Amino acid sequence: MSHCGAVQLEGPEDMLLSVLRSVLVPSPSTHSQDRLHNMLSGNIFGSALLHHAGKPFSPTIAPVTYLWRPLTQIAVNREVHKASLCDEKQSIDNGDPFRQLWVWIHSAAFREGYDALRSACERQMDVTGHSLKFTSREGQLGNLELIGSNAVQLLGRILQPVSCISESSWHLKKFSAGEDEEESKKTSILKNEEQISSSAIISLTVNDPRTSSRKAIETVSEEKPPGLLGKNKEQTRLERDAQWLLFCTNNEDCSVAEPIDLWDASRGICPPVEESVICMEKHHQRKEFICLGGTHSGIQNASIEGNSSRLCPILLLKNENLEGSVTRWSIILPLSWVKVFWFSLVSNGAHAIGLREKHQIACEAGLPYFPLDFPDCEAYSHFMAMEAVASDQKAVLCPPSTRPPKVPIPPPWDCVRLTLDKESSKAENSQSQVEKFSEEDGGHGAPFKGFVARTSSMLIGFLNKLDANHLLLFPKMLDQKNCMYKYMKDKEILKQDAVNLEVNSCKKKCFLRVLLLAYKEGVFEQGAVVCAPHITDVLTFRSQTNREHQLPQYSLQSYFEQKQSGEWELQVPQDPAVLESYRWPIGFITTGFVRGSKKPVAGALCEATLLSRLREEQWKALPVRQRKKEIYVLVRNLRSTAYRLALATIVLEQREEDIKFM
């Protein structure tokens, strides 16, 4: 069950686009014309980061998903509900079509997101003089998420479409009548999911899954293409399970007496038939099977059902399948129907999971998890405050002799500033410099100070603002060739003085999400500190069997110290001998390893300019053939004295945007 709620915006299309441009990063206008057209047509949904109006570099509120109601559905709705269209006629008279839009926001940030959208709408109404309707759909809609490779087969078993939006057929490849039989065999129905575009939206009206008959699906499967002939029974069964995807978008005859639209849920959608009625029907069917049934049971059931329904409108959303990611589908449906679909999914083979399992799946897929991977959000601070209280309560239950060392929750993100100060200083660990760091360090339990660049455009904008395009960061951009390998293989380019310029003029630090892979061994926990290695550390780790760097045992308690105010601060050693083994922080792990995983990967946020400097130092020290696009870093779990080597991959160097989340 998704922990997201919807906010509905209604009004002229241009006004709604202006509202989105003021609060979303990336804004809809930055997309290609084809993608923007498909979004506005209601064919696909969009993902973005929600900010306060006009402040794209302000702290993120939450990642959101937004989708538009198709114009054709509004036209049908206009014929059914003519009495409530005054605002629509006004906008149409002005030449701007009346539109409806949903913005789905995580419940942990719903109130803040709702207020930000409402403020943006009010500002837009003050500017244009036209009205916008703004309502919350909490308590009306639910969202079920299906995660796994068998999601389509599972949907095929429980969904029996009786109505669909024909415009959805744009994203499916149809079988042509003259298609060669051999080609048909290659185009298996099971591949229809791959033929559906990323972020696609399919609008359906389906039968109650508790009463869906296998015969109905078998009837649909009778019109199978020639490629299905001659297949064994198991193949045919699996393909029949998925054939509704083709049927619900290509069948022009599917219709119901009166259109049921999920977008009109505010006007009321009939709840499902009571479970007792369904059970009674099944009981009478069994009696009739053995010739004990009566003719009056159907009349009794009709009177019992009352205002309930056996049809349910739903929206199916296909989440983007990134390389190496998992298959994900979302079912948006009336809240009163969630229980019915939940039990039907579980009884047909789905496994119900909780937040911890979902977090682990996100880690396996390399996707950020909200709110743990979003320290720049207010929801992160609230969540971590609860985690700190729970950790303290758990520690109190342990005897003092076995009580684990207390660690900062959340991590003191501001301590990364000391590493930047150290890098900008030319002093070589003098006693006065150490004392200066110790004096400046304080109040590092403060909220996250900085911003996380989650799109390549944000990172490029940050670099341009600092005049720091010389930094060895290579954000991936559409239709632009990545020049990383040009720099990595060039023997002379790293000798240029421009690469060594200092960048510290910006008070607000830029963090990048990285994926960490242990170098040969190691387990990284949530909250672990990511440190900058000396180049000698890297060379030593690569050449020796010893793959960890040890701190003195007494430093375990003194790496971070909690002040009387409750805030945590970084403890910089004042002994020059101890300082030699000290490694400075550049970030923290937000998502730790999933124990038992076949591909253990951790997610972390690290400061951008420090990552660039580490890459420069390592490329200069290593032969050309041994240079990597990954960056060597050290990771230290907070209750450990060992630093372990890891390879950090910058996500924005692999994809243009990092806004997909779980």
XYZ file of C-alpha atoms in Angstrom:
662
model
C 0.000 0.000 0.000
C 1.531 3.294 -1.117
C 1.804 6.014 1.519
C 0.890 8.735 -0.967
C -2.085 11.068 -1.224
C -3.382 13.061 -4.176
C -4.017 16.778 -4.574
C -6.331 17.735 -7.442
C -5.915 20.980 -9.387
C -8.550 22.184 -11.851
C -8.513 25.157 -14.166
C -7.188 26.531 -17.479
C -4.304 24.525 -18.873
C -1.865 27.439 -19.132
C -2.461 28.410 -15.499
C -1.882 24.869 -14.297
C 1.348 24.682 -16.317
C 2.483 27.959 -14.754
C 1.828 26.553 -11.291
C 3.859 23.429 -12.069
C 6.718 25.468 -13.510
C 6.950 27.443 -10.269
C 7.117 24.442 -7.903
C 8.521 21.445 -9.823
C 12.114 20.565 -10.725
C 12.428 19.631 -13.525
C 9.461 21.658 -14.736
C 7.245 20.236 -17.518
C 8.546 22.869 -19.960
C 12.059 21.356 -19.837
C 10.852 18.096 -21.398
C 10.854 17.415 -25.129
C 7.791 18.407 -27.124
C 6.767 14.781 -27.660
C 7.012 13.927 -23.970
C 5.184 17.089 -22.911
C 2.420 16.359 -25.425
C 2.021 12.809 -24.086
C 1.874 14.137 -20.522
C -0.798 16.713 -21.377
C -2.749 14.066 -23.286
C -2.852 11.864 -20.196
C -0.849 9.090 -21.865
C 2.072 9.191 -19.436
C 2.751 10.599 -15.979
C 5.636 12.780 -14.847
C 7.999 12.715 -11.875
C 9.641 15.729 -10.270
C 10.834 17.312 -7.027
C 8.369 19.613 -5.276
C 9.730 22.936 -3.964
C 8.188 26.100 -2.625
C 6.989 28.433 -5.372
C 9.772 30.216 -7.228
C 12.569 28.643 -5.159
C 14.096 25.762 -7.165
C 17.194 25.655 -4.914
C 15.204 25.798 -1.673
C 14.962 22.617 0.438
C 13.007 19.913 -1.362
C 9.554 19.160 0.021
C 9.226 15.705 -1.533
C 9.501 13.826 -4.824
C 6.093 13.706 -6.497
C 4.245 12.043 -9.347
C 1.779 14.067 -11.426
C -0.686 13.092 -14.151
C -3.224 14.918 -16.318
C -6.773 13.872 -17.016
C -7.198 13.155 -20.749
C -9.226 15.781 -22.608
C -11.525 13.084 -24.022
C -12.530 12.040 -20.511
C -13.330 15.650 -19.670
C -15.501 15.803 -22.801
C -17.440 12.715 -21.735
C -17.726 14.085 -18.223
C -19.083 17.341 -19.646
C -21.989 15.492 -21.249
C -22.794 13.574 -18.083
C -22.481 16.484 -15.626
C -23.526 19.608 -17.560
C -24.763 21.408 -14.466
C -21.323 21.949 -12.906
C -19.335 23.341 -15.813
C -19.426 27.123 -15.341
C -15.695 27.369 -14.714
C -14.986 25.041 -17.622
C -17.031 27.132 -20.059
C -15.274 30.279 -18.905
C -11.857 28.800 -19.582
C -12.931 27.368 -22.933
C -14.377 30.741 -23.967
C -10.942 32.228 -23.285
C -9.397 29.718 -25.686
C -7.652 27.763 -22.927
C -8.972 24.234 -22.313
C -10.220 23.329 -18.852
C -7.979 20.649 -17.342
C -7.659 18.465 -14.256
C -4.391 17.382 -12.689
C -3.348 15.086 -9.848
C -0.156 15.533 -7.836
C 0.685 12.520 -5.652
C 2.681 13.365 -2.510
C 4.069 11.080 0.196
C 2.066 11.261 3.422
C 5.173 12.296 5.404
C 5.282 15.535 3.386
C 1.630 15.821 2.345
C 0.691 18.816 4.494
C 3.783 20.805 3.492
C 3.296 19.891 -0.168
C -0.400 20.749 -0.027
C 0.378 24.200 1.405
C 3.080 24.850 -1.215
C 0.736 23.971 -4.087
C -2.088 26.031 -2.627
C 0.236 29.026 -2.237
C 1.398 28.652 -5.857
C -2.224 28.499 -7.065
C -3.153 31.610 -5.086
C -0.202 33.513 -6.522
C -1.184 32.470 -10.036
C -4.798 33.545 -9.486
C -3.612 36.957 -8.240
C -1.539 37.403 -11.402
C -4.122 36.276 -13.981
C -7.415 37.079 -12.276
C -8.810 33.659 -13.235
C -9.799 30.982 -10.739
C -8.235 27.617 -9.970
C -9.893 24.869 -7.975
C -7.656 23.160 -5.448
C -8.804 20.128 -3.440
C -7.302 17.253 -1.477
C -8.264 13.715 -2.515
C -7.112 12.145 0.749
C -9.644 9.622 1.969
C -10.999 9.069 -1.565
C -8.198 7.351 -3.509
C -5.757 4.553 -2.745
C -2.598 3.399 -4.472
C -1.372 -0.201 -4.545
C 2.157 -0.941 -5.767
C 3.120 -4.220 -7.451
C 6.853 -4.901 -7.528
C 8.377 -7.898 -9.272
C 8.817 -9.683 -12.580
C 5.457 -11.495 -12.320
C 3.378 -8.338 -11.849
C 1.743 -8.555 -15.293
C 0.785 -12.208 -14.860
C -0.730 -11.389 -11.471
C -2.732 -8.488 -12.897
C -3.925 -10.758 -15.677
C -5.317 -13.183 -13.126
C -7.394 -10.667 -11.175
C -8.386 -7.968 -13.698
C -11.265 -8.468 -16.106
C -11.624 -5.196 -18.071
C -15.121 -4.246 -19.220
C -14.288 -0.704 -20.323
C -11.185 1.176 -21.340
C -9.997 4.474 -22.739
C -9.252 3.828 -26.411
C -6.612 6.595 -26.496
C -4.377 4.373 -24.407
C -3.744 2.193 -27.466
C -1.065 4.621 -28.689
C 1.623 2.862 -26.671
C 0.961 -0.726 -27.840
C 2.182 -2.342 -31.006
C -0.768 -4.042 -32.698
C -0.695 -7.300 -34.628
C -1.350 -6.689 -38.305
C -3.641 -8.985 -40.261
C -0.971 -9.782 -42.808
C 1.773 -10.436 -40.303
C 3.997 -13.368 -41.105
C 3.496 -16.377 -38.830
C 7.179 -16.595 -37.965
C 7.194 -12.928 -36.997
C 4.100 -13.524 -34.890
C 5.908 -16.242 -32.994
C 8.690 -13.796 -32.183
C 6.161 -11.211 -30.967
C 4.870 -13.131 -27.971
C 2.019 -11.695 -25.959
C 4.241 -11.903 -22.890
C 6.337 -9.129 -24.414
C 3.433 -6.691 -24.468
C 4.613 -5.235 -21.203
C 7.869 -4.277 -22.884
C 5.911 -2.680 -25.717
C 4.108 -0.422 -23.257
C 6.080 2.784 -22.907
C 7.665 3.872 -19.647
C 5.404 5.932 -17.366
C 2.322 4.817 -19.328
C -1.185 5.295 -17.910
C -3.985 2.826 -18.707
C -7.527 3.732 -17.633
C -9.840 0.755 -17.063
C -13.160 -0.224 -15.597
C -12.902 -3.782 -14.273
C -15.161 -6.330 -12.677
C -14.972 -7.044 -8.971
C -11.886 -9.313 -8.748
C -13.691 -11.574 -6.264
C -16.209 -12.555 -8.936
C -13.987 -12.388 -12.048
C -14.396 -15.573 -14.061
C -11.568 -17.339 -15.833
C -14.024 -17.964 -18.664
C -14.091 -14.256 -19.486
C -10.327 -14.157 -19.913
C -10.433 -17.340 -21.927
C -13.032 -15.698 -24.203
C -10.654 -12.833 -24.790
C -7.811 -15.218 -25.515
C -9.797 -16.876 -28.335
C -8.761 -13.981 -30.573
C -5.093 -14.770 -30.102
C -2.640 -14.168 -32.937
C -1.242 -17.032 -35.003
C 1.943 -16.988 -32.912
C 0.041 -18.618 -30.025
C -0.917 -21.711 -32.035
C 0.972 -24.870 -31.317
C 2.269 -23.739 -27.926
C 2.190 -26.017 -24.923
C -0.457 -25.658 -22.232
C 1.737 -23.797 -19.734
C 2.861 -21.214 -22.320
C -0.742 -20.630 -23.380
C -1.857 -20.177 -19.773
C 0.860 -17.622 -19.051
C 0.159 -15.711 -22.247
C -3.566 -15.702 -21.518
C -2.818 -14.184 -18.112
C -1.152 -11.216 -19.792
C -3.403 -10.885 -22.863
C -5.723 -8.425 -21.115
C -3.003 -5.801 -21.680
C -3.581 -6.120 -25.424
C -7.335 -6.542 -25.092
C -7.964 -3.568 -22.857
C -6.243 -1.185 -25.248
C -7.178 -2.602 -28.668
C -10.744 -3.814 -28.170
C -13.144 -1.185 -29.517
C -16.294 -2.992 -28.381
C -15.646 -2.938 -24.639
C -18.085 -0.541 -22.995
C -20.529 -0.199 -20.128
C -23.961 1.382 -19.976
C -22.751 4.458 -18.067
C -19.122 5.612 -17.979
C -17.394 5.246 -14.613
C -14.435 7.575 -14.221
C -11.962 7.535 -11.354
C -11.409 11.266 -11.854
C -14.989 11.805 -10.659
C -14.461 9.999 -7.353
C -15.303 13.206 -5.478
C -18.869 12.873 -6.751
C -19.041 9.420 -5.250
C -18.215 5.943 -6.539
C -20.245 3.007 -5.315
C -18.392 0.805 -2.825
C -17.932 -2.910 -3.541
C -20.563 -5.464 -2.723
C -20.353 -6.638 0.891
C -18.291 -9.747 1.484
C -21.302 -11.452 3.069
C -23.230 -11.085 -0.189
C -20.364 -12.581 -2.196
C -20.123 -15.489 0.245
C -23.861 -16.056 0.051
C -23.703 -16.110 -3.737
C -20.933 -18.677 -3.675
C -22.977 -20.734 -1.230
C -26.006 -20.689 -3.539
C -23.796 -21.575 -6.519
C -22.578 -24.654 -4.692
C -26.149 -25.608 -3.813
C -27.269 -25.160 -7.404
C -24.355 -27.275 -8.552
C -25.769 -30.194 -6.604
C -29.360 -29.258 -7.587
C -30.353 -27.817 -4.195
C -30.597 -24.152 -5.222
C -33.711 -21.975 -5.411
C -34.799 -19.226 -7.828
C -35.367 -16.594 -5.112
C -31.703 -16.121 -4.108
C -30.924 -13.700 -6.960
C -33.841 -11.408 -6.000
C -32.698 -11.373 -2.364
C -29.143 -10.510 -3.360
C -30.301 -7.638 -5.558
C -32.110 -6.046 -2.618
C -29.134 -6.599 -0.290
C -26.590 -4.964 -2.636
C -28.299 -1.574 -2.520
C -25.921 1.167 -3.672
C -22.908 -1.130 -4.026
C -21.311 -1.989 -7.354
C -19.556 -4.841 -9.087
C -17.541 -2.514 -11.345
C -14.513 -0.490 -10.304
C -12.644 2.245 -12.226
C -8.844 2.039 -11.904
C -5.709 3.584 -13.377
C -2.678 1.406 -14.111
C 0.683 3.185 -14.065
C 3.836 1.550 -15.378
C 6.883 2.873 -13.571
C 10.038 3.388 -15.585
C 12.234 0.335 -15.838
C 15.775 1.610 -15.367
C 18.655 -0.665 -16.241
C 18.948 -3.336 -13.577
C 15.794 -2.111 -11.870
C 12.696 -4.065 -10.920
C 9.329 -4.156 -12.662
C 6.826 -1.885 -10.929
C 3.142 -1.189 -11.534
C 0.794 1.045 -9.555
C -2.978 0.624 -9.252
C -4.869 3.803 -8.408
C -8.402 3.022 -7.276
C -11.170 4.242 -4.954
C -10.200 3.860 -1.314
C -13.306 1.769 -0.598
C -12.046 -0.839 -3.100
C -8.499 -1.167 -1.736
C -9.326 -4.007 0.659
C -10.989 -6.031 -2.108
C -8.010 -5.727 -4.459
C -5.492 -6.253 -1.657
C -6.973 -9.630 -0.673
C -7.356 -10.649 -4.311
C -3.706 -9.875 -5.044
C -2.460 -11.725 -1.964
C -4.683 -14.738 -2.554
C -3.354 -14.970 -6.127
C 0.294 -15.128 -5.109
C 1.430 -11.628 -4.163
C 3.476 -11.182 -0.982
C 2.527 -8.285 1.263
C 5.595 -6.282 2.325
C 6.245 -3.462 4.761
C 8.378 -0.331 4.701
C 11.595 -2.148 5.611
C 11.268 -4.583 2.718
C 10.377 -1.745 0.363
C 13.504 0.119 1.480
C 15.590 -2.968 0.748
C 14.051 -3.311 -2.722
C 14.820 0.334 -3.441
C 18.441 -0.269 -2.415
C 18.693 -3.328 -4.661
C 17.253 -1.341 -7.577
C 19.551 1.619 -6.986
C 16.617 3.971 -6.423
C 16.380 6.622 -3.688
C 13.939 5.871 -0.877
C 11.813 8.603 0.656
C 12.455 10.067 3.172
C 15.767 8.379 4.141
C 17.597 9.388 0.952
C 16.260 12.960 1.088
C 18.038 14.700 4.010
C 17.172 18.074 2.485
C 13.465 17.431 3.192
C 11.608 18.344 6.379
C 10.133 14.830 6.419
C 13.662 13.437 6.857
C 14.210 15.512 10.016
C 10.912 14.331 11.537
C 11.637 10.707 10.669
C 15.152 10.849 12.117
C 13.885 12.476 15.308
C 11.601 9.478 15.846
C 14.471 7.092 15.032
C 16.683 8.814 17.621
C 14.024 8.444 20.329
C 13.493 4.779 19.459
C 17.268 4.142 19.514
C 17.628 5.775 22.945
C 14.737 3.768 24.361
C 16.229 0.543 23.030
C 19.653 1.366 24.499
C 18.188 2.033 27.960
C 16.904 -1.539 28.080
C 20.468 -2.908 27.794
C 22.752 -3.241 30.839
C 25.431 -0.530 30.945
C 28.147 -3.125 30.344
C 26.612 -4.239 27.024
C 25.132 -0.928 25.940
C 26.394 0.004 22.443
C 28.141 3.349 21.921
C 25.728 6.145 21.113
C 25.903 7.443 17.559
C 24.452 10.605 16.005
C 20.962 10.300 14.510
C 20.701 11.977 12.032
C 24.332 12.282 10.893
C 25.938 15.716 11.446
C 25.935 16.724 7.777
C 27.484 20.123 8.423
C 30.796 18.555 9.462
C 31.604 18.154 5.752
C 32.307 21.904 5.811
C 35.463 21.230 7.840
C 36.836 19.030 5.080
C 36.234 21.815 2.581
C 37.976 24.285 4.903
C 40.909 21.902 5.242
C 41.177 21.467 1.483
C 41.172 25.217 0.935
C 43.870 25.753 3.552
C 47.477 25.381 2.536
C 48.631 24.632 6.054
C 49.913 21.162 6.687
C 48.185 19.956 9.860
C 49.821 22.519 12.124
C 48.719 22.664 15.735
C 47.188 26.102 15.184
C 45.187 24.800 12.234
C 43.923 21.855 14.280
C 42.819 24.198 17.039
C 41.098 26.410 14.466
C 39.077 23.454 13.165
C 38.127 22.448 16.690
C 36.983 25.975 17.541
C 34.937 26.348 14.346
C 33.312 22.984 14.707
C 30.030 23.264 16.537
C 26.330 22.905 16.068
C 26.675 20.174 13.478
C 23.379 18.679 14.551
C 21.688 21.524 12.696
C 19.353 20.746 9.780
C 20.871 19.735 6.447
C 22.710 22.764 5.064
C 23.062 22.445 1.326
C 21.120 21.043 -1.579
C 21.125 17.746 -3.423
C 21.512 17.980 -7.205
C 19.126 15.342 -8.550
C 19.171 16.390 -12.202
C 22.098 17.041 -14.517
C 20.717 20.522 -15.195
C 20.862 21.362 -11.463
C 24.471 20.192 -11.247
C 25.500 22.125 -14.361
C 23.761 25.223 -13.005
C 25.699 24.895 -9.747
C 29.013 24.527 -11.578
C 28.248 27.505 -13.815
C 27.374 29.634 -10.800
C 30.781 28.894 -9.271
C 32.569 29.148 -12.626
C 33.750 25.611 -11.886
C 33.292 23.767 -15.169
C 36.888 22.600 -14.824
C 35.882 20.185 -12.041
C 36.044 16.524 -12.997
C 32.287 15.945 -12.858
C 30.514 14.668 -15.954
C 26.708 14.909 -15.645
C 24.905 12.958 -18.318
C 22.923 15.100 -20.742
C 20.532 14.014 -23.463
C 22.040 14.104 -26.967
C 25.441 15.149 -25.623
C 28.554 13.029 -25.716
C 30.097 12.323 -22.335
C 33.729 13.446 -22.261
C 34.687 11.492 -19.125
C 36.752 8.923 -21.004
C 38.557 11.686 -22.909
C 39.844 13.079 -19.609
C 40.397 9.682 -18.037
C 42.638 8.422 -20.860
C 44.473 11.685 -21.568
C 47.987 11.784 -20.096
C 48.445 15.536 -20.453
C 45.093 17.113 -19.682
C 45.336 16.560 -15.924
C 48.530 18.582 -15.807
C 46.654 21.792 -16.570
C 46.603 24.304 -13.735
C 42.894 24.979 -14.273
C 42.000 21.660 -12.675
C 43.631 22.711 -9.417
C 41.601 25.882 -8.890
C 39.951 26.164 -5.489
C 36.170 26.257 -5.306
C 34.821 27.442 -1.971
C 32.951 30.644 -2.709
C 29.505 29.066 -2.412
C 28.151 28.850 1.120
C 25.519 26.300 0.124
C 27.181 22.985 -0.565
C 26.085 20.694 -3.383
C 25.676 16.994 -2.600
C 25.438 14.183 -5.140
C 23.938 10.746 -4.651
C 26.457 7.958 -5.157
C 26.207 4.172 -5.155
C 28.893 2.441 -3.087
C 30.319 -0.980 -3.846
C 32.732 -2.496 -1.332
C 36.218 -3.108 -2.693
C 36.387 -6.901 -2.281
C 34.806 -6.970 1.196
C 32.932 -4.953 3.803
C 29.380 -4.230 4.980
C 28.242 -0.602 5.072
C 25.523 0.445 7.504
C 23.042 3.280 7.343
C 24.563 6.418 8.861
C 28.172 5.348 8.181
C 30.574 8.168 7.361
C 32.146 8.379 3.887
C 35.700 9.720 4.076
C 38.351 11.008 1.694
C 41.250 8.542 1.432
C 44.886 9.504 1.023
C 46.286 8.291 -2.256
C 48.606 6.042 -0.241
C 45.505 4.375 1.223
C 44.246 3.519 -2.246
C 47.575 2.141 -3.401
C 47.952 0.119 -0.193
C 44.449 -1.345 -0.360
C 44.937 -2.320 -3.998
C 48.284 -4.035 -3.444
C 47.823 -5.787 -0.103
C 45.488 -8.398 1.283
C 44.688 -6.129 4.248
C 41.620 -4.222 3.118
C 40.962 -2.019 6.120
C 42.587 0.956 7.771
C 42.387 0.936 11.571
C 41.873 3.868 13.900
C 43.139 3.769 17.499
C 40.546 2.054 19.681
C 39.987 5.095 21.902
C 38.954 7.169 18.900
C 35.772 5.104 18.596
C 34.128 7.187 21.323
C 35.575 10.506 20.190
C 34.918 10.668 16.438
C 31.624 12.462 17.146
C 30.784 13.960 20.506
C 27.358 14.978 21.785
C 27.157 18.363 23.470
C 24.879 19.199 26.386
C 22.462 20.815 23.956
C 21.998 17.418 22.294
C 23.792 18.413 19.092
C 26.708 16.405 17.737
C 30.046 17.753 16.599
C 33.015 16.286 14.802
C 36.030 15.767 17.075
C 39.237 16.633 15.241
C 42.290 15.042 16.949
C 44.706 17.592 18.330
C 47.550 15.104 18.561
C 49.479 15.256 15.247
C 50.315 11.551 15.539
C 46.635 10.623 15.768
C 45.771 13.087 13.020
C 47.914 11.061 10.617
C 45.416 8.171 10.779
C 42.399 10.492 10.681
C 40.307 10.631 7.498
C 38.040 13.590 6.819
C 34.302 13.162 6.058
C 32.839 13.982 2.636
C 29.347 12.544 3.180
C 27.197 9.897 4.835
C 25.455 6.667 3.862
C 21.678 7.060 3.754
C 20.847 3.490 2.701
C 23.014 0.644 3.976
C 23.713 -2.780 2.502
C 20.897 -5.304 2.358
C 22.329 -8.296 4.191
C 22.198 -11.442 2.106
C 21.893 -9.540 -1.162
C 23.627 -10.933 -4.241
C 24.710 -7.431 -5.287
C 25.256 -5.444 -2.077
C 25.117 -1.734 -2.874
C 24.809 1.192 -0.474
C 23.494 4.666 -1.255
C 25.208 7.794 0.039
C 25.283 11.566 -0.433
C 28.713 13.178 -0.856
C 29.856 16.747 -1.481
C 30.382 17.408 -5.210
C 33.630 19.385 -5.204
C 35.284 16.932 -2.817
C 34.377 14.046 -5.109
C 35.947 15.928 -8.016
C 39.160 16.507 -6.084
C 39.419 12.853 -5.112
C 38.961 11.816 -8.743
C 41.638 14.254 -9.861
C 44.098 13.041 -7.237
C 43.494 9.378 -8.075
C 43.698 9.810 -11.846
C 46.988 11.664 -11.487
C 48.483 8.965 -9.252
C 47.374 5.913 -11.226
C 48.533 4.766 -14.675
C 46.061 5.461 -17.491
C 45.027 1.815 -17.809
C 44.225 1.580 -14.096
C 42.031 4.688 -13.906
C 38.336 4.127 -13.221
C 35.201 6.177 -13.701
C 34.353 5.258 -10.088
C 35.975 7.153 -7.234
C 37.796 5.414 -4.390
C 36.460 6.398 -0.952
C 36.755 5.070 2.593
C 33.688 4.043 4.609
C 33.601 3.774 8.386
C 30.634 2.398 10.290
C 30.059 4.614 13.306
C 30.496 1.811 15.836
C 33.674 0.546 14.202
C 37.316 1.633 14.154
C 37.977 0.285 10.645
C 37.946 2.222 7.379
C 37.116 0.062 4.372
C 37.736 0.892 0.731
C 34.756 1.341 -1.590
C 34.050 2.399 -5.170
C 31.633 5.318 -5.541
C 29.567 5.758 -8.721
C 27.951 9.175 -9.221
C 24.345 8.533 -10.255
C 24.029 11.663 -12.424
C 26.928 10.414 -14.539
C 24.846 7.322 -15.362
C 21.458 8.955 -15.986
C 20.176 12.450 -16.707
C 17.790 12.565 -13.738
C 17.681 10.908 -10.329
C 14.095 11.715 -9.384
C 12.529 8.264 -9.596
C 11.979 7.016 -6.064
C 10.262 4.409 -3.921
